[in-house]
């Protein structure tokens, strides 16, 4: 299950069966959010004078922001994953 499928909570909740799965989905969602945020920040930096821009630099920056996001989300993040996790658990409890 990917984090973006949380857009339809009823179908997403049926796929998350354990607290560990809920935590994983919450971290994936936070990583997706951070990736978009970092991607926007990187776009505003302009071209690197060493690499000179181009497709290779865009690909590198994309991979770099993805790894930054996963690393930050996996090591505590900025609090989004915790909130999402608690909401998933609450929704599961209410569904029972």
JSON list of N, CA and C in Angstrom, two decimals, residues 5 15 21 51 60-61 63 65 76 82 85 96:
[
{"chain": "A", "resi": 5, "resn": "UNK", "atom": "N", "xyz": [-2.69, 6.36, -1.30]},
{"chain": "A", "resi": 5, "resn": "UNK", "atom": "CA", "xyz": [-3.99, 5.72, -1.29]},
{"chain": "A", "resi": 5, "resn": "UNK", "atom": "C", "xyz": [-4.80, 6.09, -0.06]},
{"chain": "A", "resi": 15, "resn": "UNK", "atom": "N", "xyz": [-6.57, -2.08, 4.29]},
{"chain": "A", "resi": 15, "resn": "UNK", "atom": "CA", "xyz": [-5.27, -2.65, 3.94]},
{"chain": "A", "resi": 15, "resn": "UNK", "atom": "C", "xyz": [-4.26, -2.53, 5.07]},
{"chain": "A", "resi": 21, "resn": "UNK", "atom": "N", "xyz": [2.21, -1.44, 10.17]},
{"chain": "A", "resi": 21, "resn": "UNK", "atom": "CA", "xyz": [1.80, -1.02, 8.83]},
{"chain": "A", "resi": 21, "resn": "UNK", "atom": "C", "xyz": [1.31, 0.42, 8.85]},
{"chain": "A", "resi": 51, "resn": "UNK", "atom": "N", "xyz": [27.78, 21.81, -12.41]},
{"chain": "A", "resi": 51, "resn": "UNK", "atom": "CA", "xyz": [27.18, 20.89, -13.37]},
{"chain": "A", "resi": 51, "resn": "UNK", "atom": "C", "xyz": [26.53, 21.60, -14.55]},
{"chain": "A", "resi": 60, "resn": "UNK", "atom": "N", "xyz": [19.52, 14.23, -10.74]},
{"chain": "A", "resi": 60, "resn": "UNK", "atom": "CA", "xyz": [20.27, 14.17, -9.48]},
{"chain": "A", "resi": 60, "resn": "UNK", "atom": "C", "xyz": [19.50, 14.85, -8.36]},
{"chain": "A", "resi": 61, "resn": "UNK", "atom": "N", "xyz": [18.99, 16.05, -8.63]},
{"chain": "A", "resi": 61, "resn": "UNK", "atom": "CA", "xyz": [18.25, 16.78, -7.59]},
{"chain": "A", "resi": 61, "resn": "UNK", "atom": "C", "xyz": [16.99, 16.03, -7.18]},
{"chain": "A", "resi": 63, "resn": "UNK", "atom": "N", "xyz": [16.52, 12.76, -7.23]},
{"chain": "A", "resi": 63, "resn": "UNK", "atom": "CA", "xyz": [16.93, 11.63, -6.38]},
{"chain": "A", "resi": 63, "resn": "UNK", "atom": "C", "xyz": [17.40, 12.12, -5.02]},
{"chain": "A", "resi": 65, "resn": "UNK", "atom": "N", "xyz": [16.47, 14.91, -3.37]},
{"chain": "A", "resi": 65, "resn": "UNK", "atom": "CA", "xyz": [15.34, 15.33, -2.53]},
{"chain": "A", "resi": 65, "resn": "UNK", "atom": "C", "xyz": [14.55, 14.13, -2.03]},
{"chain": "A", "resi": 76, "resn": "UNK", "atom": "N", "xyz": [12.40, 10.29, 12.54]},
{"chain": "A", "resi": 76, "resn": "UNK", "atom": "CA", "xyz": [11.60, 11.13, 13.42]},
{"chain": "A", "resi": 76, "resn": "UNK", "atom": "C", "xyz": [10.80, 12.19, 12.71]},
{"chain": "A", "resi": 82, "resn": "UNK", "atom": "N", "xyz": [3.61, 11.20, 12.89]},
{"chain": "A", "resi": 82, "resn": "UNK", "atom": "CA", "xyz": [2.98, 10.89, 14.17]},
{"chain": "A", "resi": 82, "resn": "UNK", "atom": "C", "xyz": [1.50, 11.23, 14.15]},
{"chain": "A", "resi": 85, "resn": "UNK", "atom": "N", "xyz": [-0.30, 8.75, 11.86]},
{"chain": "A", "resi": 85, "resn": "UNK", "atom": "CA", "xyz": [-0.38, 7.45, 12.53]},
{"chain": "A", "resi": 85, "resn": "UNK", "atom": "C", "xyz": [-1.53, 7.43, 13.54]},
{"chain": "A", "resi": 96, "resn": "UNK", "atom": "N", "xyz": [-14.51, -0.15, 13.90]},
{"chain": "A", "resi": 96, "resn": "UNK", "atom": "CA", "xyz": [-14.83, -1.47, 14.48]},
{"chain": "A", "resi": 96, "resn": "UNK", "atom": "C", "xyz": [-16.13, -1.47, 15.22]}
]
